[in-house]
Coordinates of N, CA and C in Angstrom, one line a residue:
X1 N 113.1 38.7 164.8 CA 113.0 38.8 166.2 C 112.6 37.5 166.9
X2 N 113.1 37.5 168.1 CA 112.4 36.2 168.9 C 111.0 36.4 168.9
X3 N 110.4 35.4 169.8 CA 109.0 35.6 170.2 C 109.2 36.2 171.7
X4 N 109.7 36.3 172.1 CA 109.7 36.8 173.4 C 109.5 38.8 173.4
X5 N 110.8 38.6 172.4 CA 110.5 40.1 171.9 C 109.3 40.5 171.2
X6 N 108.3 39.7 170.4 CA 107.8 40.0 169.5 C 106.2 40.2 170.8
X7 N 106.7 39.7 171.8 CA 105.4 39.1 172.7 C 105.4 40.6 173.9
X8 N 106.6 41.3 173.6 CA 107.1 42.3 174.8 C 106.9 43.8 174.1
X9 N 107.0 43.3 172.5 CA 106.6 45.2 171.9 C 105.1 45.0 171.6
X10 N 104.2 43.9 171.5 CA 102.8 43.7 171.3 C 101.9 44.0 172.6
X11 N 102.2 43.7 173.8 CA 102.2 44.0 175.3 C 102.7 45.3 175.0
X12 N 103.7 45.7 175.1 CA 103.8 47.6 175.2 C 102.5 48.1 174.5
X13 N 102.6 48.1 173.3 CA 102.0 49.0 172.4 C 100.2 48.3 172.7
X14 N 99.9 47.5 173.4 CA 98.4 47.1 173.8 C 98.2 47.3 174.8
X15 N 99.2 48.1 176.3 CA 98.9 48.6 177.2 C 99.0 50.0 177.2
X16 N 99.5 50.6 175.7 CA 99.2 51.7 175.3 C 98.2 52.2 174.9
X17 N 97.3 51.6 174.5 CA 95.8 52.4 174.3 C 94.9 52.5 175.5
X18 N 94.2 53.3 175.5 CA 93.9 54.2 176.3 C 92.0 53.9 175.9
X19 N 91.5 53.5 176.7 CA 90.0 53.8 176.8 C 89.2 54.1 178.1
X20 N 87.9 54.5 177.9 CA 87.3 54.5 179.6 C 86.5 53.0 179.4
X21 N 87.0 52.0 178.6 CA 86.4 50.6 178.6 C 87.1 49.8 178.2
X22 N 86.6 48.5 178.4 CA 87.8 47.1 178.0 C 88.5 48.0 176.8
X23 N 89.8 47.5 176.6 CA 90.3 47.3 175.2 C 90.1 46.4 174.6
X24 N 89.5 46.3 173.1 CA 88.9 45.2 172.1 C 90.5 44.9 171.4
X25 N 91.0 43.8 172.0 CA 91.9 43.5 170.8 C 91.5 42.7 169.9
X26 N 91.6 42.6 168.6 CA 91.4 41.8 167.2 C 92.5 40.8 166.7
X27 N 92.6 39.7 167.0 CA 94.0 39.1 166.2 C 93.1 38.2 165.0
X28 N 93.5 38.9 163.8 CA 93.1 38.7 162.7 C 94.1 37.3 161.9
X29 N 93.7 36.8 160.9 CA 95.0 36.2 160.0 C 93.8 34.9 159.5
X30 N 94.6 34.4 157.9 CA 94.3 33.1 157.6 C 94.3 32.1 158.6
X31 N 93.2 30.5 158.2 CA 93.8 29.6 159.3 C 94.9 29.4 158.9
X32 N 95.2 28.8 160.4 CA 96.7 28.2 161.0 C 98.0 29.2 161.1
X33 N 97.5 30.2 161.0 CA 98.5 31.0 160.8 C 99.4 31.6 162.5
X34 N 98.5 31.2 163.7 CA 98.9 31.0 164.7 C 98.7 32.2 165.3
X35 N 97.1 32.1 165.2 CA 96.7 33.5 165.8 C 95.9 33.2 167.4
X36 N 95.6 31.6 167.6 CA 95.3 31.1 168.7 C 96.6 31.3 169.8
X37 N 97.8 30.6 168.8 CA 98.8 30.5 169.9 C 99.4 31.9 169.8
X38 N 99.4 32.8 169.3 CA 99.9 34.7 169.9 C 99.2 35.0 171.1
X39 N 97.5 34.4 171.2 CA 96.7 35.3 171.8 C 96.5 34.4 173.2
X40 N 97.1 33.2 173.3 CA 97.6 32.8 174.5 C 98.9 33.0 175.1
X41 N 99.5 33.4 174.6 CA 100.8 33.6 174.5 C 100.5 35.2 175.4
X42 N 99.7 36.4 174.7 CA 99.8 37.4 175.4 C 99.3 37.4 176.3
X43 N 98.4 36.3 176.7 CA 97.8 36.7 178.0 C 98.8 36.9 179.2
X44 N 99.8 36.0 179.4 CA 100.6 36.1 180.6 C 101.2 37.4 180.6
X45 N 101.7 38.0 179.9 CA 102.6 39.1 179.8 C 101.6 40.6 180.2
X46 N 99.9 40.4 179.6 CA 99.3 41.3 179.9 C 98.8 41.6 181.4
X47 N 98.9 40.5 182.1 CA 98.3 40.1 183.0 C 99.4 40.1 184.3
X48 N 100.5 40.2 183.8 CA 101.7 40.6 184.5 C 102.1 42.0 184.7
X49 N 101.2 42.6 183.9 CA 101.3 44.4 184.3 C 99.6 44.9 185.0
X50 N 99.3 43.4 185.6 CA 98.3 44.2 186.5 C 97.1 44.1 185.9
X51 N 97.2 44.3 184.5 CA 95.5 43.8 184.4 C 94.8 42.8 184.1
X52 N 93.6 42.5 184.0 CA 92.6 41.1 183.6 C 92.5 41.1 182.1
X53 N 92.4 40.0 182.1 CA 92.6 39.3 180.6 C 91.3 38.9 180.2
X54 N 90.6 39.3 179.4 CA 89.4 38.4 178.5 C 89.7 37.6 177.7
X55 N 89.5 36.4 177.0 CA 90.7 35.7 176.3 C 89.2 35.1 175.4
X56 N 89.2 34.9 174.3 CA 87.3 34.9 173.3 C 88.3 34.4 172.3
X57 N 87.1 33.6 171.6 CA 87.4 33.1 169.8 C 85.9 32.5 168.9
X58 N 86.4 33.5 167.9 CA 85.2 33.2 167.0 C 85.1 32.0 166.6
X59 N 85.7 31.1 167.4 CA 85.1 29.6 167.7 C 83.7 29.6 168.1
X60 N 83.6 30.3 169.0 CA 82.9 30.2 170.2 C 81.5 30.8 169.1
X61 N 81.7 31.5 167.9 CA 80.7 32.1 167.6 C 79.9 31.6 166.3
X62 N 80.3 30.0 166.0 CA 79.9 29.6 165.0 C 78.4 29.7 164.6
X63 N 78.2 29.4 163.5 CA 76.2 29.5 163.1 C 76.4 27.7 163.6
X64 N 75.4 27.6 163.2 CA 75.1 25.8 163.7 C 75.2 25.3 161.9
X65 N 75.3 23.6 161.9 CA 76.2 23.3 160.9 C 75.2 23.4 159.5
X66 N 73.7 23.8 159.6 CA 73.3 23.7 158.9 C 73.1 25.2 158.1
X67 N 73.9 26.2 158.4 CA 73.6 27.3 157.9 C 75.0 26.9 157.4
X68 N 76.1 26.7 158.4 CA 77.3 26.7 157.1 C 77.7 26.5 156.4
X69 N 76.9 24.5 155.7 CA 76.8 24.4 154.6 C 75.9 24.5 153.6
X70 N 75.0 25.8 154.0 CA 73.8 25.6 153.0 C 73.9 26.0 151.6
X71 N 75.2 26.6 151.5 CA 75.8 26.6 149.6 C 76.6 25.8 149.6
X72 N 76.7 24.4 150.1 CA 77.6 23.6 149.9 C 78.9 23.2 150.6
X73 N 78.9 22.1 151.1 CA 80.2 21.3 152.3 C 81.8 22.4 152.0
X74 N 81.9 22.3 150.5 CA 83.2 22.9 150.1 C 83.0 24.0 149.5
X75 N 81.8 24.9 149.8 CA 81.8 26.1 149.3 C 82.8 27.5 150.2
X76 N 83.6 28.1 149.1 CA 84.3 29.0 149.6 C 83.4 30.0 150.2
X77 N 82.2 30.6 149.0 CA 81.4 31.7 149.6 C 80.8 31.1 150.8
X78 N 80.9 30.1 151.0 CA 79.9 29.8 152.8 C 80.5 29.2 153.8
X79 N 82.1 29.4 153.5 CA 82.8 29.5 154.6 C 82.8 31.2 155.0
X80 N 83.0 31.8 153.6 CA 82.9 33.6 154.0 C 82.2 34.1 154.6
X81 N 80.7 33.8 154.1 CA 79.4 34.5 154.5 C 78.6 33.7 155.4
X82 N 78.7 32.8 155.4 CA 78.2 31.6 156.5 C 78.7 31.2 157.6
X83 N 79.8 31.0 157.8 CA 80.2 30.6 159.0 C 80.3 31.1 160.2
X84 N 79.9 32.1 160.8 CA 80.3 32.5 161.9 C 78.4 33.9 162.5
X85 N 78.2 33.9 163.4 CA 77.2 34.7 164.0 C 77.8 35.8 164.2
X86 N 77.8 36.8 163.5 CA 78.4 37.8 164.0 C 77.5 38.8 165.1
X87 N 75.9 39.0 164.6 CA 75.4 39.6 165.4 C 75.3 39.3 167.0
X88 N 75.5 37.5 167.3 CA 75.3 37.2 168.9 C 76.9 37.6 169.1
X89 N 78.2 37.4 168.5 CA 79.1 38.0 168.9 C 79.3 39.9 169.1
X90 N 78.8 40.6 168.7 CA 78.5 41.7 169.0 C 77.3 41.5 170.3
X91 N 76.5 40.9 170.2 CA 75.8 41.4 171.1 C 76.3 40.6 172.9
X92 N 76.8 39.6 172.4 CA 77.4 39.3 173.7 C 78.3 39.3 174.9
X93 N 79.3 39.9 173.3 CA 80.6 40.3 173.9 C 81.3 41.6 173.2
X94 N 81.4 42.3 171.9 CA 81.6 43.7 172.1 C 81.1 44.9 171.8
X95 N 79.4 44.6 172.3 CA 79.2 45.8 172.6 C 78.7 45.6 174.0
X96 N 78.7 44.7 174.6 CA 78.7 45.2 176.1 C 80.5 45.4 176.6
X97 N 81.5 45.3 176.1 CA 82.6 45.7 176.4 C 82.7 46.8 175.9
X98 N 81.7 47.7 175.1 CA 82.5 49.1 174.5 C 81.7 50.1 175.2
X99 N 82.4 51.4 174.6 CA 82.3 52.5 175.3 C 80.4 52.6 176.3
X100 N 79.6 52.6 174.9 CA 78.1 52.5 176.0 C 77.4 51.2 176.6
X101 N 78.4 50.0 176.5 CA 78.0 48.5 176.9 C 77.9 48.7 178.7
X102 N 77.0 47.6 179.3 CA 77.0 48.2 180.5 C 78.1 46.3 180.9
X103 N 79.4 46.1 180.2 CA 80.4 45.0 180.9 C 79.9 43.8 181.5
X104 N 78.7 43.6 180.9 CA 78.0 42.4 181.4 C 78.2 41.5 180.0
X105 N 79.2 40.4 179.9 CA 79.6 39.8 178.6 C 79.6 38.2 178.7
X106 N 79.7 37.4 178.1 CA 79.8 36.3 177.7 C 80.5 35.7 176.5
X107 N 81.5 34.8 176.9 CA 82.6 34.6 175.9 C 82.5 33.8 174.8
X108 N 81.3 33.1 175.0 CA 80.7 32.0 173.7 C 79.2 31.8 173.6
X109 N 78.9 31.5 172.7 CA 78.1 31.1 172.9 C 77.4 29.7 171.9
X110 N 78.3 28.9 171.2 CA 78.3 27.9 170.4 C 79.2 26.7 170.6
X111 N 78.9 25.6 170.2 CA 80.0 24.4 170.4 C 79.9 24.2 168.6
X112 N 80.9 24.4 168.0 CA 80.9 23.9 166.7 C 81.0 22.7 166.8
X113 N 81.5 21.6 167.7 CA 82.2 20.3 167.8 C 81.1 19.4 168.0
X114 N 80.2 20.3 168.6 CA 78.9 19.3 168.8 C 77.4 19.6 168.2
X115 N 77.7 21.0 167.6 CA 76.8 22.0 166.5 C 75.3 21.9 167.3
X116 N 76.0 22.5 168.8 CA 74.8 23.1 169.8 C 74.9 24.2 170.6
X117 N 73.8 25.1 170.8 CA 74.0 26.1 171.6 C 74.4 25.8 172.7
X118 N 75.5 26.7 173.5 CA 75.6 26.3 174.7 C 75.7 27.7 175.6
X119 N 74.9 27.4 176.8 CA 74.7 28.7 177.6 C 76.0 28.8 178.6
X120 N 76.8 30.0 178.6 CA 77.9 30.4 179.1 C 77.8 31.5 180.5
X121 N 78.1 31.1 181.3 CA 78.1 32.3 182.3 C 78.1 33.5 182.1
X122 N 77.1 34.5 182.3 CA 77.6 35.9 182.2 C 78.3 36.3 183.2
X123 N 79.2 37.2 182.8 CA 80.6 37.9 183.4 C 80.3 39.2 183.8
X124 N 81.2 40.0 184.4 CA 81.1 41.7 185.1 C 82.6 41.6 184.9
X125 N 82.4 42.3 183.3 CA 84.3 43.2 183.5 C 84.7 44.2 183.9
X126 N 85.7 45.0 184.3 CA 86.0 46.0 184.6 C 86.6 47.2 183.6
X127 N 86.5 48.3 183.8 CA 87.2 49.1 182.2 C 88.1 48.7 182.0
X128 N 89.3 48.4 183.2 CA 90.5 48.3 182.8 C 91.1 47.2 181.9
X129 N 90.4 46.0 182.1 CA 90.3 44.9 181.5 C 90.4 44.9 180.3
X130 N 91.3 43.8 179.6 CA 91.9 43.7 178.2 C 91.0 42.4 177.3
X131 N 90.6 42.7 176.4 CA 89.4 41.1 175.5 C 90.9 40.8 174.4
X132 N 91.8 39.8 174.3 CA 92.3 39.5 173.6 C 91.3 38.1 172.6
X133 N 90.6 38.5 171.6 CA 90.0 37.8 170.4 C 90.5 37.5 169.1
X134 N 90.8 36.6 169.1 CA 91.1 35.7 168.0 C 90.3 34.5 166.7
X135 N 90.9 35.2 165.6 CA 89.9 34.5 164.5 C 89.7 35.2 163.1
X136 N 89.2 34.1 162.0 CA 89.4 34.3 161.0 C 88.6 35.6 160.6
X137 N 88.6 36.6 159.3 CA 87.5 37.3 159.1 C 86.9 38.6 160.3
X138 N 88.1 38.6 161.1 CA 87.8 39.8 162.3 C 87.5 40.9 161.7
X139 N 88.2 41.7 160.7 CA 88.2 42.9 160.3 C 87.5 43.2 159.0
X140 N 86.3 42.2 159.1 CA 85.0 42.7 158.2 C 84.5 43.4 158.2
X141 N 83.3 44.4 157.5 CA 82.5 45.8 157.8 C 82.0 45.3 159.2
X142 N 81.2 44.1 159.1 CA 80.2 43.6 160.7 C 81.1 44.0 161.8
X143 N 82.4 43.8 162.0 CA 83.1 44.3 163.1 C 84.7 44.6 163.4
X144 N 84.8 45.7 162.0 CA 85.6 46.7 162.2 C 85.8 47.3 163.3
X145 N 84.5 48.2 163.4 CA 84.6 49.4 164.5 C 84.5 49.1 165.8
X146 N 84.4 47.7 166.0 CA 84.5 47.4 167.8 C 85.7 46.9 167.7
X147 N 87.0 46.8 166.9 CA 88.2 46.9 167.6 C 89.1 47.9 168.3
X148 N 89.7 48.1 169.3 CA 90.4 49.0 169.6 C 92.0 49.1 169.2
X149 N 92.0 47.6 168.8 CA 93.8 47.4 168.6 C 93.4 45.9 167.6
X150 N 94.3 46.1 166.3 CA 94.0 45.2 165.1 C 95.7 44.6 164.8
X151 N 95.3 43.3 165.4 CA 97.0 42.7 164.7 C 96.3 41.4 163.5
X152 N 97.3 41.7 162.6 CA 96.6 40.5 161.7 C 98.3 40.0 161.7
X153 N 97.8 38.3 161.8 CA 98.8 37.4 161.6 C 99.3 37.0 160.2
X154 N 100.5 37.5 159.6 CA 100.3 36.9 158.2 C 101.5 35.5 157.8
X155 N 100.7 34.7 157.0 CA 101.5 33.4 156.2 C 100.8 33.2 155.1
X156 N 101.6 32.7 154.2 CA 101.6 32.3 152.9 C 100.5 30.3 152.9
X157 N 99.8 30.9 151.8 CA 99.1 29.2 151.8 C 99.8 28.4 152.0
X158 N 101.0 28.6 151.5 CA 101.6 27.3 151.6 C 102.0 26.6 153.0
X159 N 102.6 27.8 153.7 CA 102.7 27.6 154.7 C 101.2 27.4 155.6
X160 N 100.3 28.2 155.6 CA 98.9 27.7 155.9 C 98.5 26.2 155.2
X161 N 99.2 25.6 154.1 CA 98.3 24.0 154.0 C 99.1 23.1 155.0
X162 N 100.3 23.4 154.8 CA 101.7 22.5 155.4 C 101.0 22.6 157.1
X163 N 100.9 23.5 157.8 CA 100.1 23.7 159.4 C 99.2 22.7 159.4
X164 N 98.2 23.1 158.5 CA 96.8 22.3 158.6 C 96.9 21.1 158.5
X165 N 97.6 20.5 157.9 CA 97.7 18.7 158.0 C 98.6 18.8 159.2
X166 N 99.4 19.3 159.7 CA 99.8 18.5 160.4 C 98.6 19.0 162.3
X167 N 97.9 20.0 161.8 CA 97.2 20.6 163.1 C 95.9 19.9 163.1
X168 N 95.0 19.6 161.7 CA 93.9 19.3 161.4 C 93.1 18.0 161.3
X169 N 93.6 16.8 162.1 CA 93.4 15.4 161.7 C 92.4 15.4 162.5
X170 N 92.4 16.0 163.9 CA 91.6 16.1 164.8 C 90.3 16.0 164.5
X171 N 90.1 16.8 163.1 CA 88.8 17.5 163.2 C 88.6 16.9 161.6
X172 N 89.5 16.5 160.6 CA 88.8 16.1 159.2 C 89.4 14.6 158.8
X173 N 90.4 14.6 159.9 CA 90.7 13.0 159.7 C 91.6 12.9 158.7
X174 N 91.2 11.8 157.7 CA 92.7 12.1 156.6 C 93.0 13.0 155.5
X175 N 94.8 12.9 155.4 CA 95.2 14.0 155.2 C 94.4 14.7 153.5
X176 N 93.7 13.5 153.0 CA 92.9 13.4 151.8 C 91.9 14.9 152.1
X177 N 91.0 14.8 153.4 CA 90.0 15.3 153.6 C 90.0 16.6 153.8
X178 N 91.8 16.5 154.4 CA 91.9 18.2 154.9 C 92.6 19.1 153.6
X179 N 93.2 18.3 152.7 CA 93.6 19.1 151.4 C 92.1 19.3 150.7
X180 N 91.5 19.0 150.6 CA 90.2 19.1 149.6 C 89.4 20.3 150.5
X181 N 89.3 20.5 151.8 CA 88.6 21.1 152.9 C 89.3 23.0 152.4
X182 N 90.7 22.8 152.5 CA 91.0 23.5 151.9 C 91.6 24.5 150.8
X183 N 91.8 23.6 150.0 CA 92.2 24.4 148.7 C 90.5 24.0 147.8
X184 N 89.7 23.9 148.4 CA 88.2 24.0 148.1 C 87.3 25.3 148.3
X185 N 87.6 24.8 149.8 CA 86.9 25.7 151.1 C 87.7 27.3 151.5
X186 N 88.7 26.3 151.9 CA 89.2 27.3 153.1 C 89.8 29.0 152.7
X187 N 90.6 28.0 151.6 CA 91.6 29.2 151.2 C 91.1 30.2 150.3
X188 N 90.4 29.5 149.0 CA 89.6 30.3 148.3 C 88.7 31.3 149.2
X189 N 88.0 30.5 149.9 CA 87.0 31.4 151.1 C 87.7 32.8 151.8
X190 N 89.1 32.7 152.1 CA 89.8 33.9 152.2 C 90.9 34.3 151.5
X191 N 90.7 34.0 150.5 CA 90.8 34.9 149.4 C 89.7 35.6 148.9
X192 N 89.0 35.5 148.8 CA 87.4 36.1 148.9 C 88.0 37.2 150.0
X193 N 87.8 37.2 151.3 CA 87.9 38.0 152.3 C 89.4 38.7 152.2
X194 N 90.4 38.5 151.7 CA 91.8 39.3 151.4 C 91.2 40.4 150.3
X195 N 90.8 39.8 149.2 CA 90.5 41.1 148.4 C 89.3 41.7 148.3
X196 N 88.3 41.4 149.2 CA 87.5 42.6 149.4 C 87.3 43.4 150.6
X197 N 88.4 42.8 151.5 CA 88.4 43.4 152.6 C 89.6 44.7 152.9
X198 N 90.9 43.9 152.2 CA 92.3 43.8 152.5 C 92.7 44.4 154.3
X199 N 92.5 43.3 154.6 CA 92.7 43.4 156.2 C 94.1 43.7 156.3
X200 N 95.3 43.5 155.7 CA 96.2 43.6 156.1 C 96.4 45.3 156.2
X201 N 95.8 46.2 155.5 CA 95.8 47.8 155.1 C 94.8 48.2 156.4
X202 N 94.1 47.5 156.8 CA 93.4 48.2 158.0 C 93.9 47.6 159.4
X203 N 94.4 46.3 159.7 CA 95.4 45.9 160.9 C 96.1 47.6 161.4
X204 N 96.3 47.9 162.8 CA 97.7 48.4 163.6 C 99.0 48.1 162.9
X205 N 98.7 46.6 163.4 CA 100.0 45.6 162.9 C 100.1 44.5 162.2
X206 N 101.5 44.1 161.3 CA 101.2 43.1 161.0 C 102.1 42.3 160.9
X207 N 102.1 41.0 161.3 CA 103.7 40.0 161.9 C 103.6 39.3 161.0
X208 N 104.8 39.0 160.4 CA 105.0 37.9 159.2 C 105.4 36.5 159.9
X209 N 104.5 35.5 160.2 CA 104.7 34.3 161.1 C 105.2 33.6 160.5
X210 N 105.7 33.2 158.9 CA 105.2 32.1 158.3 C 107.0 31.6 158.9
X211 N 107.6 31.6 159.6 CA 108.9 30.9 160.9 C 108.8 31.6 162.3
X212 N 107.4 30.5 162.5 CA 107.1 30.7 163.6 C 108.2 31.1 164.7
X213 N 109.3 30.5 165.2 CA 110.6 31.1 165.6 C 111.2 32.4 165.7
X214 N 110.6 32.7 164.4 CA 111.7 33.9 163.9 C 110.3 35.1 163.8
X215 N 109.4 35.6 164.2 CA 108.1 36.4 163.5 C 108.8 38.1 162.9
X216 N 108.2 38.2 162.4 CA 108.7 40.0 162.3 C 107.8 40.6 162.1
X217 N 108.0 41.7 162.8 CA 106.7 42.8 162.1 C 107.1 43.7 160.7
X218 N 106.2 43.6 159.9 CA 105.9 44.0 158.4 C 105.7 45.6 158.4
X219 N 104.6 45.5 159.7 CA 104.0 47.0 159.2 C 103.8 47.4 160.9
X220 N 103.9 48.8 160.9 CA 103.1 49.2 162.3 C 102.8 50.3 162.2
X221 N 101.6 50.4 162.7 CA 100.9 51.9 162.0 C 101.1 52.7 163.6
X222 N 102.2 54.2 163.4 CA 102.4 54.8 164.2 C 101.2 55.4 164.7

């Protein structure tokens, strides 16, 4: 399918759930697998049927850099188990968007880039309002149950190494640093989280990206 189409039944079936609070969307998937660019991508289209967009990423929710490498720079288990705050992400942003949150939220609260806390405006959402979140490790025990709608992005390493060099210079420089980063780090790190999680068996949905052009959906749980 195109992406236009793929962007027009994801919009149907996410203006299809029904809550008396935000809808928690989850876009799950390995890096690079193009779960930033889906979840920009859906904002216009959601936001075109009237409602407000929350748009968040477990960027925003890093630990600071000395917890994430405290088993080691290239350690898989502390990219899994280390990297990310899950409790200030629940407490800042979905459980004040769920059913007994009183919608007073905040979309970050970390700069990984500069590995400092940074204080972010608190917000007043409305029920109607949609949280489109994006990021690796969404559909862990820590925060299964505050999804309302689960799409996990899927591609193949290979296709995930081939992305990262050409997406990742930004951030590890040469192409030396970013193959070692991840067939060290990254990938083993979610492989760890594929087979003890198997996110793809708990996703709604799940789009086979790996031709970005072309996406398909795999699975859709009626």
């Amino acid at each position: 399918m195109s992406r236009d189409q793929l962007l027009q039944e994801l919009s149907d079936l996410i203006l299809k759930v029904e809550q008396a609070y935000p809808v928690r969307v989850g876009i799950d998937g390995v890096d690079a697998a193009g779960k930033t660019f889906l979840a920009n991508e859906l904002v216009f289209p959601l936001r075109e049927s009237g409602r407000n967009v929350i748009r968040a990423s477990i960027d925003g929710f890093h630990n600071p850099r000395e917890i994430r490498s405290r088993r080691g720079r290239y350690s898989p288990e502390g990219y899994y188990y280390d990297s990310f705050d899950y409790e200030l992400l629940t407490e800042y942003l979905l459980k004040p968007l769920g059913p007994q949150g009183n919608r007073t939220y905040r979309q970050a609260a970390f700069d990984f880039k500069t590995d400092s806390e940074i204080v972010v405006e608190e917000l007043q959402a409305e029920d109607t309002d949609i949280l489109i979140f994006e990021g690796v490790f969404l559909f862990r025990p820590e925060l299964y149950e505050y999804w309302d709608y689960k799409i996990f992005v899927d591609v193949d390493f290979e296709t995930n190494l081939a992305r990262a060099l050409h997406r990742d210079t930004y951030l590890f420089g040469e192409k030396e640093e970013i193959l070692k980063r991840y067939q060290e780090r990254y990938i083993p790190g979610q492989q760890i989280y594929l087979e003890a999680v198997k996110p793809k068996l708990k996703a709604d949905i799940v789009i086979d990206n790996n031709e970005f052009e072309k996406p398909e959906i795999v699975f859709r749980r009626i």
